[in-house]
Amino acid sequence: MSFETLGLRAELLRAVSEKGYSAPTAIQKQAIPFILEGRDLMGGAQTGTGKTAGFTLPLLQRLSSKERSQKGRRPIRALILTPTRELAAQVAESVREYGEHLPLRSAVVFGGVSINPQKQKLIKGVDVLIATPGRLLDHVGQKTADLSNIEILVLDEADRMLDMGFIHDIRKVLALMPKQKQTLLFSATFSKEIKQLSSGLLNSPALVEVTTENTASDLISQVVHPVDKTRKRELLSFLIGSNNWKQVLVFNRTKHSANRLAKQLESGGISAAAIHGNKSQGARTKALADFKSGKVSVLVATDIAARGLDISQLPHVVNFDLPNLAEDYVHRIGRTGRAGHEGEAMSLVCIDEHKLLKDIEKLIKRNIPKIVIDDFEPDPSIKAEPINTSRGQQQRNAKPRRNL
Ligand code: AMP
């Protein structure tokens, strides 16, 4: 199947071919026809499946095939809500690229940066707005965003938005929009909360799903390297050096350990940057840009900061430690093996983490091969110590983070 047979207009086909895509991905094949028909949609897809183009292309087509109903300032006709600034910025970039040959305007608003340039842009009028919930409500409060003409609403990574405590903001946003509209909800998992949200929001939705819930892609090879906690950094440096890795994303459970690890790698001669919630938006954008351009070979990230990071064809992901929530493991390794490319996910696991590893293997319904690296054999005399797993719970119960 080709993009042409999906019924997309010439301007969009041109943009797609300029991006170098030869064929639609599974989610695109399934979702695009339903969205073009005007149906509501519930999409089960993670970042990396091509879901952004899956909703953006038909959204742009629908907006451009209908005349604007009003003269004067353009009303916002489509709203795309995302949980994080990074995802908002990436989706906005996709909307710009795919819409390059259409006379539609878009803007992105998120917290952590000055609100004034965003206001200027909104005042001029945009057709498509990409936003994180908190900042969007700030704009509504300041009368720079009016949602009463929304025709299409997209909730991207809806499960993450709920995990991050955005439900109240989302409900406030929904109340500002017309009842009659097309709604598209994307989520990697279909929890009870997601089902609850969607049942009140979607009207006989088409259901499309590309990955079975919580199973890791077959394109990702996974391995566990058992190692003592105190030797993880040394092992990581060894793996990077001996394999000559040029681009590796390393996950850390806490901001503090992400910072420390990036500094230690740097002082050992490996270029590294840390990305986490305590960094300013400018520092996060710079770290990501340096990583993408190859200036920095190691990006050390926490789970929240890494959500939605679009780094295509990332070859290696390393779990410096295992996440407290088994679902986060699936999200972490989903950063590699994207859109048809093979990837490798390694986990450095010490004795304290065996319980977390068991939970992960149960969730993904497979055993991950264990390979001990020579000279890094765990010391059998070391006994397991309990690890503090409270963060996962805190995150689930988190209050809305207005600054996202
Ligand atoms: P997403 O899941 O939307 O974050 O997309 C993941 C990656 O796949 C992005 O880097 C896209 O540029 C890329 N991508 C999207 N659609 C296609 C396609 N049809 N063929 C190849 N790559 C694609």
Short mmCIF file of N, CA, C and O in Angstrom, two decimals, residues 307-395:
data_model
loop_
_atom_site.label_atom_id
_atom_site.label_comp_id
_atom_site.label_asym_id
_atom_site.label_seq_id
_atom_site.Cartn_x
_atom_site.Cartn_y
_atom_site.Cartn_z
N ARG A 307 10.23 11.08 27.73
CA ARG A 307 8.95 10.79 27.09
C ARG A 307 8.77 11.57 25.80
O ARG A 307 8.92 12.78 25.78
N GLY A 308 8.47 10.88 24.75
CA GLY A 308 8.16 11.59 23.52
C GLY A 308 9.37 12.11 22.78
O GLY A 308 9.21 12.74 21.74
N LEU A 309 10.57 11.87 23.29
CA LEU A 309 11.75 12.32 22.55
C LEU A 309 11.75 11.66 21.18
O LEU A 309 11.70 10.45 21.08
N ASP A 310 11.82 12.43 20.14
CA ASP A 310 11.83 11.83 18.82
C ASP A 310 13.25 11.86 18.29
O ASP A 310 13.73 12.86 17.80
N ILE A 311 13.91 10.76 18.44
CA ILE A 311 15.25 10.66 17.90
C ILE A 311 15.19 9.44 16.99
O ILE A 311 15.07 8.32 17.46
N SER A 312 15.17 9.67 15.70
CA SER A 312 14.89 8.54 14.82
C SER A 312 16.11 7.63 14.70
O SER A 312 17.24 8.08 14.79
N GLN A 313 15.82 6.38 14.53
CA GLN A 313 16.84 5.34 14.32
C GLN A 313 17.89 5.30 15.42
O GLN A 313 19.07 5.18 15.16
N LEU A 314 17.45 5.47 16.63
CA LEU A 314 18.39 5.42 17.73
C LEU A 314 18.90 3.99 17.88
O LEU A 314 18.12 3.08 18.10
N PRO A 315 20.20 3.76 17.75
CA PRO A 315 20.66 2.36 17.73
C PRO A 315 20.76 1.70 19.10
O PRO A 315 20.55 0.50 19.22
N HIS A 316 21.11 2.49 20.14
CA HIS A 316 21.35 1.86 21.44
C HIS A 316 20.65 2.60 22.58
O HIS A 316 20.74 3.81 22.68
N VAL A 317 19.99 1.80 23.41
CA VAL A 317 19.43 2.36 24.64
C VAL A 317 20.00 1.54 25.80
O VAL A 317 20.03 0.31 25.73
N VAL A 318 20.48 2.23 26.83
CA VAL A 318 21.02 1.52 27.99
C VAL A 318 20.21 1.91 29.22
O VAL A 318 20.01 3.10 29.49
N ASN A 319 19.75 0.93 29.94
CA ASN A 319 19.14 1.20 31.24
C ASN A 319 20.24 1.11 32.28
O ASN A 319 20.69 0.02 32.62
N PHE A 320 20.69 2.27 32.74
CA PHE A 320 21.74 2.29 33.74
C PHE A 320 21.20 1.68 35.03
O PHE A 320 21.90 1.04 35.79
N ASP A 321 19.92 1.94 35.27
CA ASP A 321 19.22 1.20 36.31
C ASP A 321 17.83 0.88 35.78
O ASP A 321 17.39 1.47 34.79
N LEU A 322 17.15 -0.06 36.42
CA LEU A 322 15.82 -0.42 35.93
C LEU A 322 14.79 0.55 36.48
O LEU A 322 14.92 1.03 37.61
N PRO A 323 13.74 0.83 35.72
CA PRO A 323 12.70 1.73 36.23
C PRO A 323 11.87 1.04 37.32
O PRO A 323 11.76 -0.18 37.34
N ASN A 324 11.28 1.84 38.18
CA ASN A 324 10.44 1.27 39.25
C ASN A 324 9.16 0.68 38.68
O ASN A 324 8.60 -0.25 39.24
N LEU A 325 8.68 1.26 37.60
CA LEU A 325 7.46 0.76 36.99
C LEU A 325 7.82 -0.05 35.76
O LEU A 325 8.50 0.47 34.86
N ALA A 326 7.35 -1.29 35.71
CA ALA A 326 7.72 -2.16 34.60
C ALA A 326 7.29 -1.55 33.25
O ALA A 326 7.99 -1.67 32.25
N GLU A 327 6.14 -0.84 33.24
CA GLU A 327 5.67 -0.22 31.98
C GLU A 327 6.71 0.76 31.43
O GLU A 327 6.83 0.92 30.22
N ASP A 328 7.42 1.43 32.35
CA ASP A 328 8.42 2.41 31.89
C ASP A 328 9.55 1.73 31.12
O ASP A 328 10.17 2.35 30.27
N TYR A 329 9.81 0.46 31.45
CA TYR A 329 10.86 -0.26 30.71
C TYR A 329 10.46 -0.33 29.23
O TYR A 329 11.27 -0.08 28.34
N VAL A 330 9.19 -0.64 28.98
CA VAL A 330 8.71 -0.75 27.60
C VAL A 330 8.83 0.60 26.90
O VAL A 330 9.25 0.68 25.75
N HIS A 331 8.49 1.68 27.61
CA HIS A 331 8.63 3.02 27.02
C HIS A 331 10.09 3.35 26.74
O HIS A 331 10.42 3.90 25.70
N ARG A 332 10.94 3.00 27.69
CA ARG A 332 12.37 3.31 27.52
C ARG A 332 12.92 2.62 26.28
O ARG A 332 13.53 3.26 25.43
N ILE A 333 12.71 1.31 26.19
CA ILE A 333 13.36 0.60 25.07
C ILE A 333 12.65 0.90 23.75
O ILE A 333 13.21 0.66 22.70
N GLY A 334 11.44 1.48 23.83
CA GLY A 334 10.73 1.91 22.62
C GLY A 334 11.43 3.05 21.91
O GLY A 334 11.07 3.41 20.80
N ARG A 335 12.44 3.63 22.56
CA ARG A 335 13.22 4.71 21.91
C ARG A 335 14.17 4.16 20.86
O ARG A 335 14.77 4.90 20.13
N THR A 336 14.35 2.84 20.86
CA THR A 336 15.21 2.26 19.83
C THR A 336 14.33 1.36 18.95
O THR A 336 13.18 1.13 19.24
N GLY A 337 14.87 0.88 17.84
CA GLY A 337 14.11 -0.01 16.95
C GLY A 337 12.88 0.66 16.40
O GLY A 337 11.82 0.07 16.29
N ARG A 338 12.99 1.96 16.04
CA ARG A 338 11.81 2.72 15.64
C ARG A 338 11.55 2.63 14.15
O ARG A 338 12.46 2.59 13.36
N ALA A 339 10.26 2.65 13.82
CA ALA A 339 9.79 2.68 12.43
C ALA A 339 10.65 1.80 11.54
O ALA A 339 11.21 2.23 10.54
N GLY A 340 10.76 0.53 11.91
CA GLY A 340 11.37 -0.44 11.01
C GLY A 340 12.88 -0.60 11.15
O GLY A 340 13.46 -1.42 10.47
N HIS A 341 13.50 0.15 12.07
CA HIS A 341 14.95 -0.01 12.22
C HIS A 341 15.25 -0.89 13.43
O HIS A 341 14.56 -0.84 14.42
N GLU A 342 16.33 -1.68 13.32
CA GLU A 342 16.67 -2.54 14.44
C GLU A 342 17.36 -1.76 15.54
O GLU A 342 18.07 -0.79 15.27
N GLY A 343 17.15 -2.17 16.76
CA GLY A 343 17.80 -1.47 17.86
C GLY A 343 18.21 -2.43 18.94
O GLY A 343 17.81 -3.61 18.94
N GLU A 344 19.00 -1.94 19.85
CA GLU A 344 19.55 -2.78 20.89
C GLU A 344 19.30 -2.12 22.24
O GLU A 344 19.60 -0.93 22.40
N ALA A 345 18.73 -2.86 23.17
CA ALA A 345 18.46 -2.29 24.49
C ALA A 345 19.18 -3.13 25.54
O ALA A 345 18.97 -4.35 25.63
N MET A 346 20.05 -2.47 26.30
CA MET A 346 20.82 -3.16 27.32
C MET A 346 20.43 -2.68 28.70
O MET A 346 20.22 -1.48 28.87
N SER A 347 20.39 -3.58 29.66
CA SER A 347 20.10 -3.16 31.03
C SER A 347 21.23 -3.61 31.93
O SER A 347 21.61 -4.79 31.90
N LEU A 348 21.77 -2.68 32.69
CA LEU A 348 22.82 -3.03 33.66
C LEU A 348 22.11 -3.30 34.98
O LEU A 348 21.51 -2.39 35.57
N VAL A 349 22.12 -4.54 35.39
CA VAL A 349 21.26 -4.93 36.52
C VAL A 349 22.09 -5.44 37.68
O VAL A 349 22.87 -6.39 37.53
N CYS A 350 21.91 -4.81 38.85
CA CYS A 350 22.62 -5.28 40.04
C CYS A 350 21.66 -6.12 40.88
O CYS A 350 20.45 -6.17 40.61
N ILE A 351 22.20 -6.73 41.90
CA ILE A 351 21.41 -7.71 42.67
C ILE A 351 20.15 -7.07 43.29
O ILE A 351 19.12 -7.72 43.40
N ASP A 352 20.23 -5.79 43.64
CA ASP A 352 19.06 -5.11 44.24
C ASP A 352 17.87 -5.04 43.29
O ASP A 352 16.74 -4.81 43.72
N GLU A 353 18.15 -5.18 42.00
CA GLU A 353 17.10 -4.94 41.01
C GLU A 353 16.45 -6.23 40.49
O GLU A 353 15.66 -6.17 39.55
N HIS A 354 16.78 -7.36 41.08
CA HIS A 354 16.25 -8.62 40.54
C HIS A 354 14.73 -8.68 40.55
O HIS A 354 14.10 -9.22 39.65
N LYS A 355 14.14 -8.10 41.59
CA LYS A 355 12.67 -8.12 41.68
C LYS A 355 12.08 -7.27 40.54
O LYS A 355 11.09 -7.67 39.90
N LEU A 356 12.69 -6.09 40.31
CA LEU A 356 12.20 -5.22 39.22
C LEU A 356 12.32 -5.95 37.88
O LEU A 356 11.44 -5.86 37.03
N LEU A 357 13.42 -6.67 37.71
CA LEU A 357 13.64 -7.40 36.45
C LEU A 357 12.56 -8.47 36.27
O LEU A 357 12.01 -8.64 35.18
N LYS A 358 12.23 -9.17 37.35
CA LYS A 358 11.18 -10.21 37.28
C LYS A 358 9.86 -9.59 36.84
O LYS A 358 9.13 -10.15 36.02
N ASP A 359 9.54 -8.43 37.42
CA ASP A 359 8.27 -7.74 37.06
C ASP A 359 8.25 -7.39 35.58
O ASP A 359 7.23 -7.51 34.92
N ILE A 360 9.40 -6.94 35.08
CA ILE A 360 9.47 -6.55 33.66
C ILE A 360 9.28 -7.78 32.77
O ILE A 360 8.52 -7.76 31.82
N GLU A 361 9.95 -8.87 33.14
CA GLU A 361 9.86 -10.07 32.31
C GLU A 361 8.44 -10.63 32.32
O GLU A 361 7.96 -11.15 31.32
N LYS A 362 7.77 -10.46 33.45
CA LYS A 362 6.38 -10.90 33.53
C LYS A 362 5.52 -10.06 32.58
O LYS A 362 4.69 -10.57 31.84
N LEU A 363 5.75 -8.75 32.61
CA LEU A 363 4.95 -7.83 31.79
C LEU A 363 5.16 -8.08 30.29
O LEU A 363 4.22 -8.10 29.52
N ILE A 364 6.41 -8.25 29.88
CA ILE A 364 6.67 -8.40 28.44
C ILE A 364 6.56 -9.86 28.00
O ILE A 364 6.75 -10.20 26.84
N LYS A 365 6.27 -10.73 28.96
CA LYS A 365 6.04 -12.15 28.70
C LYS A 365 7.22 -12.81 27.99
O LYS A 365 7.05 -13.60 27.07
N ARG A 366 8.41 -12.43 28.39
CA ARG A 366 9.58 -13.15 27.90
C ARG A 366 10.75 -12.95 28.87
O ARG A 366 10.79 -11.98 29.61
N ASN A 367 11.68 -13.94 28.82
CA ASN A 367 12.88 -13.78 29.63
C ASN A 367 13.91 -13.03 28.81
O ASN A 367 14.09 -13.30 27.63
N ILE A 368 14.57 -12.09 29.43
CA ILE A 368 15.61 -11.33 28.72
C ILE A 368 16.94 -12.06 28.93
O ILE A 368 17.27 -12.41 30.07
N PRO A 369 17.65 -12.35 27.83
CA PRO A 369 18.93 -13.07 28.01
C PRO A 369 19.90 -12.32 28.92
O PRO A 369 19.97 -11.08 28.86
N LYS A 370 20.62 -13.07 29.77
CA LYS A 370 21.59 -12.45 30.70
C LYS A 370 23.00 -12.77 30.20
O LYS A 370 23.32 -13.92 30.01
N ILE A 371 23.77 -11.76 29.99
CA ILE A 371 25.15 -11.98 29.55
C ILE A 371 26.10 -11.25 30.50
O ILE A 371 26.03 -10.02 30.64
N VAL A 372 26.94 -12.03 31.17
CA VAL A 372 27.93 -11.42 32.08
C VAL A 372 29.14 -11.03 31.24
O VAL A 372 29.65 -11.82 30.46
N ILE A 373 29.56 -9.79 31.38
CA ILE A 373 30.73 -9.31 30.63
C ILE A 373 31.99 -9.68 31.41
O ILE A 373 32.03 -9.46 32.64
N ASP A 374 32.99 -10.23 30.72
CA ASP A 374 34.26 -10.62 31.37
C ASP A 374 34.82 -9.47 32.20
O ASP A 374 34.79 -8.32 31.73
N ASP A 375 35.32 -9.78 33.35
CA ASP A 375 35.90 -8.80 34.29
C ASP A 375 34.84 -7.96 35.00
O ASP A 375 35.19 -7.09 35.80
N PHE A 376 33.57 -8.16 34.69
CA PHE A 376 32.52 -7.41 35.39
C PHE A 376 31.55 -8.36 36.12
O PHE A 376 30.41 -8.01 36.39
N GLU A 377 32.04 -9.58 36.40
CA GLU A 377 31.19 -10.56 37.07
C GLU A 377 30.75 -10.00 38.43
O GLU A 377 31.58 -9.45 39.16
N PRO A 378 29.46 -10.15 38.78
CA PRO A 378 29.02 -9.67 40.10
C PRO A 378 29.73 -10.45 41.21
O PRO A 378 29.97 -11.65 41.07
N ASP A 379 30.01 -9.75 42.28
CA ASP A 379 30.64 -10.37 43.43
C ASP A 379 29.58 -11.16 44.19
O ASP A 379 28.60 -10.57 44.68
N PRO A 380 29.74 -12.51 44.29
CA PRO A 380 28.67 -13.33 44.92
C PRO A 380 28.47 -13.02 46.40
O PRO A 380 27.45 -13.38 46.97
N SER A 381 29.46 -12.35 47.03
CA SER A 381 29.30 -12.10 48.48
C SER A 381 28.39 -10.88 48.74
O SER A 381 28.00 -10.64 49.88
N ILE A 382 28.06 -10.11 47.70
CA ILE A 382 27.22 -8.92 47.93
C ILE A 382 25.75 -9.33 48.04
O ILE A 382 25.24 -10.09 47.20
N LYS A 383 25.10 -8.85 49.08
CA LYS A 383 23.69 -9.19 49.31
C LYS A 383 22.78 -8.06 48.81
O LYS A 383 23.19 -6.90 48.79
N ALA A 384 21.56 -8.44 48.44
CA ALA A 384 20.62 -7.44 47.92
C ALA A 384 20.20 -6.47 49.01
O ALA A 384 20.03 -6.86 50.17
N GLU A 385 20.05 -5.21 48.63
CA GLU A 385 19.50 -4.20 49.55
C GLU A 385 18.22 -3.67 48.94
O GLU A 385 18.13 -3.56 47.72
N PRO A 386 17.24 -3.33 49.79
CA PRO A 386 15.99 -2.82 49.20
C PRO A 386 16.23 -1.49 48.50
O PRO A 386 17.05 -0.69 48.95
N ILE A 387 15.53 -1.26 47.38
CA ILE A 387 15.65 0.05 46.76
C ILE A 387 14.36 0.84 46.96
O ILE A 387 13.29 0.27 47.07
N ASN A 388 14.54 2.15 47.01
CA ASN A 388 13.40 3.02 47.26
C ASN A 388 12.57 3.13 45.98
O ASN A 388 13.01 3.69 44.98
N THR A 389 11.37 2.55 46.03
CA THR A 389 10.55 2.57 44.81
C THR A 389 9.38 3.53 44.95
O THR A 389 8.36 3.39 44.30
N SER A 390 9.52 4.53 45.81
CA SER A 390 8.36 5.41 46.05
C SER A 390 8.08 6.37 44.89
O SER A 390 6.98 6.80 44.70
N ARG A 391 9.10 6.67 44.08
CA ARG A 391 8.89 7.67 43.03
C ARG A 391 7.76 7.32 42.07
O ARG A 391 6.95 8.16 41.71
N GLY A 392 7.70 6.01 41.71
CA GLY A 392 6.66 5.60 40.77
C GLY A 392 5.29 5.93 41.30
O GLY A 392 4.43 6.46 40.60
N GLN A 393 5.11 5.66 42.61
CA GLN A 393 3.82 5.93 43.21
C GLN A 393 3.54 7.43 43.24
O GLN A 393 2.46 7.88 42.89
N GLN A 394 4.60 8.20 43.61
CA GLN A 394 4.41 9.65 43.66
C GLN A 394 3.99 10.18 42.30
O GLN A 394 3.15 11.04 42.18
N GLN A 395 4.63 9.58 41.28
CA GLN A 395 4.35 10.07 39.94
C GLN A 395 2.90 9.80 39.54
O GLN A 395 2.23 10.63 38.96
#
